[in-house]
């Protein structure tokens, strides 16, 4: 043989490893852990610089970011609440009050969307919490299921201007 | 006195919550049912490796238009949504009917790629020595073989 047998064995070993890696990456299904995400963005659609003090009767403007990593298309509902400071959902329990608004969005796998939201704050001065919960439509039983994902923002409402 | 203040504060809070100027809306059971049906069909197509981005976009547009409608008048929004979803559902039924062949093509392509990749070590084992020998011969084809010492013993 023109090439050394040991060199040939190394080349064959590299070919076997490359082949196994190629088969596992291209043929076998890749199943990462499915998850969905919700994020809170400011009026300009950026992280940070959130409103903390707002006069009564002014408009609260925010953006909600939703990301789908479930491995399939999903229909999400974002339930928005404006509640007294301290009343928050958890990963397993949602707020048992009527939302002030709901936003619907359909996302393909690994898709994301930024949903604008605004509400006029006709509330007396005080401390409030903006809460957005992420719900997912379950097609098998035609109902929305709480994903356990939520975001919140505390803000103070002061006396109206003028 | 404190209890009174607390009660007034609570009453003010619940009143204020009711006064927030946003219009919440809820899908009717019929609309929710068709929406679930459409989403289920999209997910079925997706599992058969059909590109569903257009259907996702159409369902998303229908949902967004419904929200815009519900915020403005909220009367005939459900009917409009149901109409759009039914049309989309019919399109999806047609796509599902033709999706099996797409799935078989996908599986065949996967098998072909897998077989090609799996044959790399065998091909290397069989072809590499031949290729090296061939290359060796090609590169050395014009070489002139001389006896040790070159032309020293050439008597011409």
PDB file of C-alpha atoms in Angstrom:
ATOM      1  CA  UNK A   1       0.000   0.000   0.000  1.00  0.00           C
ATOM      2  CA  UNK A   2       1.277   3.462  -0.895  1.00  0.00           C
ATOM      3  CA  UNK A   3       0.064   5.062   2.331  1.00  0.00           C
ATOM      4  CA  UNK A   4       1.028   3.773   5.680  1.00  0.00           C
ATOM      5  CA  UNK A   5      -1.517   1.410   7.253  1.00  0.00           C
ATOM      6  CA  UNK A   6      -1.699   3.448  10.442  1.00  0.00           C
ATOM      7  CA  UNK A   7      -2.387   6.632   8.480  1.00  0.00           C
ATOM      8  CA  UNK A   8      -5.078   4.800   6.558  1.00  0.00           C
ATOM      9  CA  UNK A   9      -6.677   3.605   9.812  1.00  0.00           C
ATOM     10  CA  UNK A  10      -6.753   7.185  11.112  1.00  0.00           C
ATOM     11  CA  UNK A  11      -8.407   8.373   7.874  1.00  0.00           C
ATOM     12  CA  UNK A  12     -11.031   5.632   8.132  1.00  0.00           C
ATOM     13  CA  UNK A  13     -11.679   6.555  11.776  1.00  0.00           C
ATOM     14  CA  UNK A  14     -12.189  10.207  10.803  1.00  0.00           C
ATOM     15  CA  UNK A  15     -14.570   9.100   8.021  1.00  0.00           C
ATOM     16  CA  UNK A  16     -16.602   6.979  10.475  1.00  0.00           C
ATOM     17  CA  UNK A  17     -16.896   9.840  12.987  1.00  0.00           C
ATOM     18  CA  UNK A  18     -17.848  12.326  10.231  1.00  0.00           C
ATOM     19  CA  UNK A  19     -20.436   9.920   8.878  1.00  0.00           C
ATOM     20  CA  UNK A  20     -21.993   9.264  12.298  1.00  0.00           C
ATOM     21  CA  UNK A  21     -22.093  13.007  13.053  1.00  0.00           C
ATOM     22  CA  UNK A  22     -23.627  13.756   9.658  1.00  0.00           C
ATOM     23  CA  UNK A  23     -26.319  11.099  10.053  1.00  0.00           C
ATOM     24  CA  UNK A  24     -27.224  12.249  13.564  1.00  0.00           C
ATOM     25  CA  UNK A  25     -27.413  15.927  12.551  1.00  0.00           C
ATOM     26  CA  UNK A  26     -29.226  15.616   9.260  1.00  0.00           C
ATOM     27  CA  UNK A  27     -31.430  12.536   9.515  1.00  0.00           C
ATOM     28  CA  UNK A  28     -32.400  12.046  13.143  1.00  0.00           C
ATOM     29  CA  UNK A  29     -35.065  14.493  14.376  1.00  0.00           C
ATOM     30  CA  UNK A  30     -33.801  17.259  16.632  1.00  0.00           C
ATOM     31  CA  UNK A  31     -36.096  17.725  19.580  1.00  0.00           C
ATOM     32  CA  UNK A  32     -35.059  20.472  21.944  1.00  0.00           C
ATOM     33  CA  UNK A  33     -37.107  21.327  24.989  1.00  0.00           C
ATOM     34  CA  UNK A  34     -40.229  23.159  23.815  1.00  0.00           C
ATOM     35  CA  UNK A  35     -40.937  26.509  25.419  1.00  0.00           C
ATOM     36  CA  UNK A  36     -42.585  29.832  24.798  1.00  0.00           C
ATOM     37  CA  UNK A  37     -41.547  33.245  26.043  1.00  0.00           C
ATOM     38  CA  UNK A  38     -43.077  36.618  26.775  1.00  0.00           C
ATOM     39  CA  UNK A  39     -41.189  39.867  27.272  1.00  0.00           C
ATOM     40  CA  UNK A  40     -42.017  43.435  28.132  1.00  0.00           C
ATOM     41  CA  UNK A  41     -40.703  46.225  25.922  1.00  0.00           C
ATOM     42  CA  UNK A  42     -41.132  49.952  26.237  1.00  0.00           C
ATOM     43  CA  UNK A  43     -43.115  52.224  23.934  1.00  0.00           C
ATOM     44  CA  UNK A  44     -40.293  52.187  21.360  1.00  0.00           C
ATOM     45  CA  UNK A  45     -40.103  48.397  21.435  1.00  0.00           C
ATOM     46  CA  UNK A  46     -36.844  48.315  23.415  1.00  0.00           C
ATOM     47  CA  UNK A  47     -35.820  46.787  26.741  1.00  0.00           C
ATOM     48  CA  UNK A  48     -35.606  49.308  29.604  1.00  0.00           C
ATOM     49  CA  UNK A  49     -36.759  52.905  30.028  1.00  0.00           C
ATOM     50  CA  UNK A  50     -40.217  51.773  31.133  1.00  0.00           C
ATOM     51  CA  UNK A  51     -42.735  54.315  32.399  1.00  0.00           C
ATOM     52  CA  UNK A  52     -42.736  54.429  36.200  1.00  0.00           C
ATOM     53  CA  UNK A  53     -44.823  57.530  36.940  1.00  0.00           C
ATOM     54  CA  UNK A  54     -47.866  58.431  34.881  1.00  0.00           C
ATOM     55  CA  UNK A  55     -50.491  61.108  35.478  1.00  0.00           C
ATOM     56  CA  UNK A  56     -54.088  59.952  35.695  1.00  0.00           C
ATOM     57  CA  UNK A  57     -55.957  60.013  32.363  1.00  0.00           C
ATOM     58  CA  UNK A  58     -52.706  59.642  30.465  1.00  0.00           C
ATOM     59  CA  UNK A  59     -52.041  56.713  28.132  1.00  0.00           C
ATOM     60  CA  UNK A  60     -49.873  53.764  29.075  1.00  0.00           C
ATOM     61  CA  UNK A  61     -48.020  52.524  26.004  1.00  0.00           C
ATOM     62  CA  UNK A  62     -45.993  49.335  26.024  1.00  0.00           C
ATOM     63  CA  UNK A  63     -45.041  46.486  23.705  1.00  0.00           C
ATOM     64  CA  UNK A  64     -45.346  42.781  24.437  1.00  0.00           C
ATOM     65  CA  UNK A  65     -42.821  40.433  22.853  1.00  0.00           C
ATOM     66  CA  UNK A  66     -43.921  36.822  22.284  1.00  0.00           C
ATOM     67  CA  UNK A  67     -41.668  33.985  21.093  1.00  0.00           C
ATOM     68  CA  UNK A  68     -42.673  30.446  20.088  1.00  0.00           C
ATOM     69  CA  UNK A  69     -40.226  27.552  20.473  1.00  0.00           C
ATOM     70  CA  UNK A  70     -42.784  24.748  20.780  1.00  0.00           C
ATOM     71  CA  UNK A  71     -41.715  22.981  17.589  1.00  0.00           C
ATOM     72  CA  UNK A  72     -45.034  23.756  15.905  1.00  0.00           C
ATOM     73  CA  UNK A  73     -47.290  26.691  15.033  1.00  0.00           C
ATOM     74  CA  UNK A  74     -49.186  28.083  18.002  1.00  0.00           C
ATOM     75  CA  UNK A  75     -51.937  30.589  18.650  1.00  0.00           C
ATOM     76  CA  UNK A  76     -51.199  32.695  21.719  1.00  0.00           C
ATOM     77  CA  UNK A  77     -53.401  34.995  23.729  1.00  0.00           C
ATOM     78  CA  UNK A  78     -51.835  37.682  25.889  1.00  0.00           C
ATOM     79  CA  UNK A  79     -54.168  38.672  28.725  1.00  0.00           C
ATOM     80  CA  UNK A  80     -53.443  42.122  30.065  1.00  0.00           C
ATOM     81  CA  UNK A  81     -54.377  43.299  33.543  1.00  0.00           C
ATOM     82  CA  UNK A  82     -53.893  46.538  35.410  1.00  0.00           C
ATOM     83  CA  UNK A  83     -54.200  45.686  39.059  1.00  0.00           C
ATOM     84  CA  UNK A  84     -53.243  46.961  42.464  1.00  0.00           C
ATOM     85  CA  UNK A  85     -49.522  46.739  43.199  1.00  0.00           C
ATOM     86  CA  UNK A  86     -48.655  43.378  44.765  1.00  0.00           C
ATOM     87  CA  UNK A  87     -51.339  41.333  43.025  1.00  0.00           C
ATOM     88  CA  UNK A  88     -49.330  39.125  40.707  1.00  0.00           C
ATOM     89  CA  UNK A  89     -49.772  35.716  39.069  1.00  0.00           C
ATOM     90  CA  UNK A  90     -47.291  32.867  39.512  1.00  0.00           C
ATOM     91  CA  UNK A  91     -45.978  30.122  37.247  1.00  0.00           C
ATOM     92  CA  UNK A  92     -48.943  27.935  38.150  1.00  0.00           C
ATOM     93  CA  UNK A  93     -51.736  30.362  39.027  1.00  0.00           C
ATOM     94  CA  UNK A  94     -53.130  33.123  36.887  1.00  0.00           C
ATOM     95  CA  UNK A  95     -54.983  36.267  37.876  1.00  0.00           C
ATOM     96  CA  UNK A  96     -58.613  35.478  38.474  1.00  0.00           C
ATOM     97  CA  UNK A  97     -59.927  38.851  37.296  1.00  0.00           C
ATOM     98  CA  UNK A  98     -61.224  40.187  34.012  1.00  0.00           C
ATOM     99  CA  UNK A  99     -58.400  41.356  31.752  1.00  0.00           C
ATOM    100  CA  UNK A 100     -58.483  44.928  30.479  1.00  0.00           C
ATOM    101  CA  UNK A 101     -57.463  43.681  27.065  1.00  0.00           C
ATOM    102  CA  UNK A 102     -56.447  40.530  25.205  1.00  0.00           C
ATOM    103  CA  UNK A 103     -54.059  40.261  22.262  1.00  0.00           C
ATOM    104  CA  UNK A 104     -54.090  37.342  19.830  1.00  0.00           C
ATOM    105  CA  UNK A 105     -51.090  36.258  17.772  1.00  0.00           C
ATOM    106  CA  UNK A 106     -50.315  33.186  15.672  1.00  0.00           C
ATOM    107  CA  UNK A 107     -46.650  32.242  15.442  1.00  0.00           C
ATOM    108  CA  UNK A 108     -44.896  29.542  13.485  1.00  0.00           C
ATOM    109  CA  UNK A 109     -42.165  27.537  15.190  1.00  0.00           C
ATOM    110  CA  UNK A 110     -39.318  29.837  16.275  1.00  0.00           C
ATOM    111  CA  UNK A 111     -41.383  32.832  15.243  1.00  0.00           C
ATOM    112  CA  UNK A 112     -41.759  35.984  17.309  1.00  0.00           C
ATOM    113  CA  UNK A 113     -43.929  39.046  17.320  1.00  0.00           C
ATOM    114  CA  UNK A 114     -44.054  42.385  19.101  1.00  0.00           C
ATOM    115  CA  UNK A 115     -47.581  43.426  20.021  1.00  0.00           C
ATOM    116  CA  UNK A 116     -48.269  47.075  20.799  1.00  0.00           C
ATOM    117  CA  UNK A 117     -50.583  47.838  23.683  1.00  0.00           C
ATOM    118  CA  UNK A 118     -52.027  51.069  24.977  1.00  0.00           C
ATOM    119  CA  UNK A 119     -54.604  51.946  27.593  1.00  0.00           C
ATOM    120  CA  UNK A 120     -55.860  55.242  28.987  1.00  0.00           C
ATOM    121  CA  UNK A 121     -55.435  55.282  32.732  1.00  0.00           C
ATOM    122  CA  UNK A 122     -58.712  56.632  34.099  1.00  0.00           C
ATOM    123  CA  UNK A 123     -57.774  55.602  37.599  1.00  0.00           C
ATOM    124  CA  UNK A 124     -57.263  57.474  40.840  1.00  0.00           C
ATOM    125  CA  UNK A 125     -53.683  58.156  41.936  1.00  0.00           C
ATOM    126  CA  UNK A 126     -52.004  55.137  43.448  1.00  0.00           C
ATOM    127  CA  UNK A 127     -49.617  52.278  42.861  1.00  0.00           C
ATOM    128  CA  UNK A 128     -50.529  49.788  40.166  1.00  0.00           C
ATOM    129  CA  UNK A 129     -49.113  46.793  38.370  1.00  0.00           C
ATOM    130  CA  UNK A 130     -49.305  46.105  34.660  1.00  0.00           C
ATOM    131  CA  UNK A 131     -49.482  42.322  34.189  1.00  0.00           C
ATOM    132  CA  UNK A 132     -49.377  40.371  30.916  1.00  0.00           C
ATOM    133  CA  UNK A 133     -50.031  36.614  30.982  1.00  0.00           C
ATOM    134  CA  UNK A 134     -49.273  34.280  28.083  1.00  0.00           C
ATOM    135  CA  UNK A 135     -51.947  31.704  27.182  1.00  0.00           C
ATOM    136  CA  UNK A 136     -51.793  29.081  24.427  1.00  0.00           C
ATOM    137  CA  UNK A 137     -54.702  27.667  22.418  1.00  0.00           C
ATOM    138  CA  UNK A 138     -54.998  23.899  22.789  1.00  0.00           C
ATOM    139  CA  UNK A 139     -56.740  22.724  19.591  1.00  0.00           C
ATOM    140  CA  UNK A 140     -57.770  19.331  20.989  1.00  0.00           C
ATOM    141  CA  UNK A 141     -60.171  20.817  23.538  1.00  0.00           C
ATOM    142  CA  UNK A 142     -60.701  24.312  22.080  1.00  0.00           C
ATOM    143  CA  UNK A 143     -59.512  26.137  25.156  1.00  0.00           C
ATOM    144  CA  UNK A 144     -56.704  28.421  26.169  1.00  0.00           C
ATOM    145  CA  UNK A 145     -54.104  27.006  28.558  1.00  0.00           C
ATOM    146  CA  UNK A 146     -51.978  29.167  30.849  1.00  0.00           C
ATOM    147  CA  UNK A 147     -48.312  28.701  29.891  1.00  0.00           C
ATOM    148  CA  UNK A 148     -47.030  29.877  33.272  1.00  0.00           C
ATOM    149  CA  UNK A 149     -45.226  32.784  31.578  1.00  0.00           C
ATOM    150  CA  UNK A 150     -46.011  36.318  32.625  1.00  0.00           C
ATOM    151  CA  UNK A 151     -44.421  39.749  32.944  1.00  0.00           C
ATOM    152  CA  UNK A 152     -45.276  42.714  35.099  1.00  0.00           C
ATOM    153  CA  UNK A 153     -44.418  46.377  35.540  1.00  0.00           C
ATOM    154  CA  UNK A 154     -45.076  48.497  38.608  1.00  0.00           C
ATOM    155  CA  UNK A 155     -45.981  52.117  38.065  1.00  0.00           C
ATOM    156  CA  UNK A 156     -47.420  55.014  40.032  1.00  0.00           C
ATOM    157  CA  UNK A 157     -50.389  57.031  38.879  1.00  0.00           C
ATOM    158  CA  UNK A 158     -50.272  60.644  40.031  1.00  0.00           C
ATOM    159  CA  UNK A 159     -52.922  63.355  40.014  1.00  0.00           C
ATOM    160  CA  UNK A 160     -54.005  64.385  36.508  1.00  0.00           C
ATOM    161  CA  UNK A 161     -52.074  67.212  34.840  1.00  0.00           C
ATOM    162  CA  UNK A 162     -53.715  70.619  34.591  1.00  0.00           C
TER     163      UNK A 162
ATOM    164  CA  UNK B   1     -61.931  55.289  60.883  1.00  0.00           C
ATOM    165  CA  UNK B   2     -59.139  53.218  59.349  1.00  0.00           C
ATOM    166  CA  UNK B   3     -61.642  50.574  58.234  1.00  0.00           C
ATOM    167  CA  UNK B   4     -63.734  53.247  56.519  1.00  0.00           C
ATOM    168  CA  UNK B   5     -60.719  54.612  54.678  1.00  0.00           C
ATOM    169  CA  UNK B   6     -59.778  51.084  53.612  1.00  0.00           C
ATOM    170  CA  UNK B   7     -63.294  50.391  52.356  1.00  0.00           C
ATOM    171  CA  UNK B   8     -63.382  53.668  50.419  1.00  0.00           C
ATOM    172  CA  UNK B   9     -59.971  52.883  48.925  1.00  0.00           C
ATOM    173  CA  UNK B  10     -61.117  49.411  47.894  1.00  0.00           C
ATOM    174  CA  UNK B  11     -64.324  50.768  46.368  1.00  0.00           C
ATOM    175  CA  UNK B  12     -62.306  53.418  44.504  1.00  0.00           C
ATOM    176  CA  UNK B  13     -59.942  50.752  43.184  1.00  0.00           C
ATOM    177  CA  UNK B  14     -62.693  48.488  41.843  1.00  0.00           C
ATOM    178  CA  UNK B  15     -64.475  51.496  40.331  1.00  0.00           C
ATOM    179  CA  UNK B  16     -61.227  52.600  38.754  1.00  0.00           C
ATOM    180  CA  UNK B  17     -60.618  49.128  37.338  1.00  0.00           C
ATOM    181  CA  UNK B  18     -64.009  49.291  35.666  1.00  0.00           C
ATOM    182  CA  UNK B  19     -63.215  52.706  34.200  1.00  0.00           C
ATOM    183  CA  UNK B  20     -60.046  51.717  32.353  1.00  0.00           C
ATOM    184  CA  UNK B  21     -60.707  52.803  28.796  1.00  0.00           C
ATOM    185  CA  UNK B  22     -59.888  49.609  26.925  1.00  0.00           C
ATOM    186  CA  UNK B  23     -62.423  47.275  25.420  1.00  0.00           C
ATOM    187  CA  UNK B  24     -61.857  43.671  26.382  1.00  0.00           C
ATOM    188  CA  UNK B  25     -63.372  41.161  24.019  1.00  0.00           C
ATOM    189  CA  UNK B  26     -63.867  37.430  24.075  1.00  0.00           C
ATOM    190  CA  UNK B  27     -64.153  34.987  21.213  1.00  0.00           C
ATOM    191  CA  UNK B  28     -67.473  33.208  20.918  1.00  0.00           C
ATOM    192  CA  UNK B  29     -67.437  29.451  21.440  1.00  0.00           C
ATOM    193  CA  UNK B  30     -68.166  28.892  17.761  1.00  0.00           C
ATOM    194  CA  UNK B  31     -65.298  31.131  16.636  1.00  0.00           C
ATOM    195  CA  UNK B  32     -62.969  29.515  19.181  1.00  0.00           C
ATOM    196  CA  UNK B  33     -63.980  26.055  17.955  1.00  0.00           C
ATOM    197  CA  UNK B  34     -63.259  26.854  14.306  1.00  0.00           C
ATOM    198  CA  UNK B  35     -60.035  28.594  15.264  1.00  0.00           C
ATOM    199  CA  UNK B  36     -58.933  25.462  17.148  1.00  0.00           C
ATOM    200  CA  UNK B  37     -59.905  23.329  14.174  1.00  0.00           C
ATOM    201  CA  UNK B  38     -57.857  25.507  11.810  1.00  0.00           C
ATOM    202  CA  UNK B  39     -54.856  25.521  14.152  1.00  0.00           C
ATOM    203  CA  UNK B  40     -55.089  21.723  14.516  1.00  0.00           C
ATOM    204  CA  UNK B  41     -55.063  21.331  10.731  1.00  0.00           C
ATOM    205  CA  UNK B  42     -52.053  23.649  10.424  1.00  0.00           C
ATOM    206  CA  UNK B  43     -50.206  21.603  13.051  1.00  0.00           C
ATOM    207  CA  UNK B  44     -51.121  18.370  11.223  1.00  0.00           C
ATOM    208  CA  UNK B  45     -49.747  19.760   7.959  1.00  0.00           C
ATOM    209  CA  UNK B  46     -46.625  20.946   9.763  1.00  0.00           C
ATOM    210  CA  UNK B  47     -46.074  17.435  11.157  1.00  0.00           C
ATOM    211  CA  UNK B  48     -46.205  16.189   7.562  1.00  0.00           C
ATOM    212  CA  UNK B  49     -43.393  18.607   6.694  1.00  0.00           C
ATOM    213  CA  UNK B  50     -45.543  20.905   4.566  1.00  0.00           C
ATOM    214  CA  UNK B  51     -44.545  24.580   4.568  1.00  0.00           C
ATOM    215  CA  UNK B  52     -47.344  26.219   6.573  1.00  0.00           C
ATOM    216  CA  UNK B  53     -45.998  29.776   6.767  1.00  0.00           C
ATOM    217  CA  UNK B  54     -48.747  31.100   4.459  1.00  0.00           C
ATOM    218  CA  UNK B  55     -51.499  29.460   6.522  1.00  0.00           C
ATOM    219  CA  UNK B  56     -49.956  30.773   9.753  1.00  0.00           C
ATOM    220  CA  UNK B  57     -49.868  34.274   8.274  1.00  0.00           C
ATOM    221  CA  UNK B  58     -53.503  34.017   7.137  1.00  0.00           C
ATOM    222  CA  UNK B  59     -54.690  32.825  10.558  1.00  0.00           C
ATOM    223  CA  UNK B  60     -52.657  35.549  12.263  1.00  0.00           C
ATOM    224  CA  UNK B  61     -54.158  38.211   9.979  1.00  0.00           C
ATOM    225  CA  UNK B  62     -57.672  36.921  10.672  1.00  0.00           C
ATOM    226  CA  UNK B  63     -57.031  37.064  14.432  1.00  0.00           C
ATOM    227  CA  UNK B  64     -55.581  40.584  14.244  1.00  0.00           C
ATOM    228  CA  UNK B  65     -58.413  41.865  12.048  1.00  0.00           C
ATOM    229  CA  UNK B  66     -60.856  40.379  14.537  1.00  0.00           C
ATOM    230  CA  UNK B  67     -59.199  42.300  17.362  1.00  0.00           C
ATOM    231  CA  UNK B  68     -59.300  45.576  15.433  1.00  0.00           C
ATOM    232  CA  UNK B  69     -62.977  44.953  14.641  1.00  0.00           C
ATOM    233  CA  UNK B  70     -63.814  43.974  18.225  1.00  0.00           C
ATOM    234  CA  UNK B  71     -62.239  47.184  19.543  1.00  0.00           C
ATOM    235  CA  UNK B  72     -64.216  49.345  17.126  1.00  0.00           C
ATOM    236  CA  UNK B  73     -67.773  47.936  17.126  1.00  0.00           C
ATOM    237  CA  UNK B  74     -67.644  44.346  18.300  1.00  0.00           C
ATOM    238  CA  UNK B  75     -70.945  43.359  16.682  1.00  0.00           C
ATOM    239  CA  UNK B  76     -70.377  41.370  13.500  1.00  0.00           C
ATOM    240  CA  UNK B  77     -66.732  40.606  14.212  1.00  0.00           C
ATOM    241  CA  UNK B  78     -67.362  36.989  15.148  1.00  0.00           C
ATOM    242  CA  UNK B  79     -69.290  36.353  11.933  1.00  0.00           C
ATOM    243  CA  UNK B  80     -66.513  37.902   9.823  1.00  0.00           C
ATOM    244  CA  UNK B  81     -63.903  35.864  11.652  1.00  0.00           C
ATOM    245  CA  UNK B  82     -65.893  32.636  11.272  1.00  0.00           C
ATOM    246  CA  UNK B  83     -66.291  33.302   7.531  1.00  0.00           C
ATOM    247  CA  UNK B  84     -62.532  33.800   7.074  1.00  0.00           C
ATOM    248  CA  UNK B  85     -61.707  30.767   9.178  1.00  0.00           C
ATOM    249  CA  UNK B  86     -64.116  28.538   7.270  1.00  0.00           C
ATOM    250  CA  UNK B  87     -62.520  29.591   3.967  1.00  0.00           C
ATOM    251  CA  UNK B  88     -59.084  28.895   5.429  1.00  0.00           C
ATOM    252  CA  UNK B  89     -60.281  25.548   6.795  1.00  0.00           C
ATOM    253  CA  UNK B  90     -61.415  24.481   3.311  1.00  0.00           C
ATOM    254  CA  UNK B  91     -58.020  25.420   1.882  1.00  0.00           C
ATOM    255  CA  UNK B  92     -56.342  23.409   4.619  1.00  0.00           C
ATOM    256  CA  UNK B  93     -58.515  20.371   3.862  1.00  0.00           C
ATOM    257  CA  UNK B  94     -57.293  20.450   0.256  1.00  0.00           C
ATOM    258  CA  UNK B  95     -53.702  20.816   1.418  1.00  0.00           C
ATOM    259  CA  UNK B  96     -54.086  17.905   3.854  1.00  0.00           C
ATOM    260  CA  UNK B  97     -55.451  15.700   1.069  1.00  0.00           C
ATOM    261  CA  UNK B  98     -52.271  16.261  -0.955  1.00  0.00           C
ATOM    262  CA  UNK B  99     -49.858  16.284   1.946  1.00  0.00           C
ATOM    263  CA  UNK B 100     -49.118  12.551   2.149  1.00  0.00           C
ATOM    264  CA  UNK B 101     -47.036  12.569  -1.035  1.00  0.00           C
ATOM    265  CA  UNK B 102     -45.049  15.535   0.354  1.00  0.00           C
ATOM    266  CA  UNK B 103     -44.367  13.519   3.481  1.00  0.00           C
ATOM    267  CA  UNK B 104     -43.238  10.456   1.505  1.00  0.00           C
ATOM    268  CA  UNK B 105     -40.881  12.634  -0.566  1.00  0.00           C
ATOM    269  CA  UNK B 106     -39.512  14.090   2.671  1.00  0.00           C
ATOM    270  CA  UNK B 107     -38.935  10.586   4.130  1.00  0.00           C
ATOM    271  CA  UNK B 108     -37.338   9.350   0.895  1.00  0.00           C
ATOM    272  CA  UNK B 109     -35.004  12.359   0.860  1.00  0.00           C
ATOM    273  CA  UNK B 110     -34.036  11.727   4.480  1.00  0.00           C
ATOM    274  CA  UNK B 111     -33.318   8.063   3.760  1.00  0.00           C
ATOM    275  CA  UNK B 112     -31.228   8.984   0.705  1.00  0.00           C
ATOM    276  CA  UNK B 113     -29.200  11.541   2.660  1.00  0.00           C
ATOM    277  CA  UNK B 114     -28.758   9.056   5.523  1.00  0.00           C
ATOM    278  CA  UNK B 115     -27.610   6.294   3.169  1.00  0.00           C
ATOM    279  CA  UNK B 116     -25.186   8.638   1.416  1.00  0.00           C
ATOM    280  CA  UNK B 117     -23.696   9.780   4.712  1.00  0.00           C
ATOM    281  CA  UNK B 118     -23.522   6.239   6.094  1.00  0.00           C
ATOM    282  CA  UNK B 119     -21.630   5.067   3.013  1.00  0.00           C
ATOM    283  CA  UNK B 120     -18.794   7.559   3.539  1.00  0.00           C
ATOM    284  CA  UNK B 121     -16.584   5.154   5.607  1.00  0.00           C
ATOM    285  CA  UNK B 122     -17.130   2.269   3.162  1.00  0.00           C
ATOM    286  CA  UNK B 123     -16.427   4.511   0.186  1.00  0.00           C
ATOM    287  CA  UNK B 124     -13.300   5.794   1.904  1.00  0.00           C
ATOM    288  CA  UNK B 125     -12.129   2.242   2.647  1.00  0.00           C
ATOM    289  CA  UNK B 126     -12.684   1.047  -0.904  1.00  0.00           C
ATOM    290  CA  UNK B 127     -11.854   4.110  -2.980  1.00  0.00           C
ATOM    291  CA  UNK B 128      -9.109   5.897  -1.077  1.00  0.00           C
ATOM    292  CA  UNK B 129      -6.296   3.368  -1.790  1.00  0.00           C
ATOM    293  CA  UNK B 130      -7.329   3.230  -5.429  1.00  0.00           C
ATOM    294  CA  UNK B 131      -7.459   7.040  -5.665  1.00  0.00           C
ATOM    295  CA  UNK B 132      -4.056   7.433  -4.051  1.00  0.00           C
ATOM    296  CA  UNK B 133      -2.545   4.781  -6.337  1.00  0.00           C
ATOM    297  CA  UNK B 134      -4.113   6.414  -9.369  1.00  0.00           C
ATOM    298  CA  UNK B 135      -2.882   9.874  -8.327  1.00  0.00           C
ATOM    299  CA  UNK B 136       0.562   8.462  -7.672  1.00  0.00           C
ATOM    300  CA  UNK B 137       0.684   6.911 -11.120  1.00  0.00           C
ATOM    301  CA  UNK B 138      -0.624  10.053 -12.827  1.00  0.00           C
ATOM    302  CA  UNK B 139       1.916  12.321 -11.165  1.00  0.00           C
ATOM    303  CA  UNK B 140       4.780  10.000 -11.903  1.00  0.00           C
ATOM    304  CA  UNK B 141       3.698   8.864 -15.393  1.00  0.00           C
ATOM    305  CA  UNK B 142       6.357  10.934 -17.206  1.00  0.00           C
ATOM    306  CA  UNK B 143       9.144  10.051 -14.940  1.00  0.00           C
ATOM    307  CA  UNK B 144      12.139   8.394 -16.584  1.00  0.00           C
ATOM    308  CA  UNK B 145      13.618   5.583 -14.615  1.00  0.00           C
ATOM    309  CA  UNK B 146      17.356   5.519 -14.790  1.00  0.00           C
ATOM    310  CA  UNK B 147      19.750   3.038 -13.353  1.00  0.00           C
ATOM    311  CA  UNK B 148      21.707   4.133 -10.331  1.00  0.00           C
ATOM    312  CA  UNK B 149      24.424   6.529 -11.520  1.00  0.00           C
ATOM    313  CA  UNK B 150      22.423   8.075 -14.377  1.00  0.00           C
ATOM    314  CA  UNK B 151      23.998   8.152 -17.881  1.00  0.00           C
ATOM    315  CA  UNK B 152      27.416   7.247 -16.655  1.00  0.00           C
ATOM    316  CA  UNK B 153      27.321   3.840 -18.338  1.00  0.00           C
ATOM    317  CA  UNK B 154      25.663   5.016 -21.520  1.00  0.00           C
ATOM    318  CA  UNK B 155      28.059   4.075 -24.324  1.00  0.00           C
ATOM    319  CA  UNK B 156      26.397   5.778 -27.247  1.00  0.00           C
TER     320      UNK B 156
END
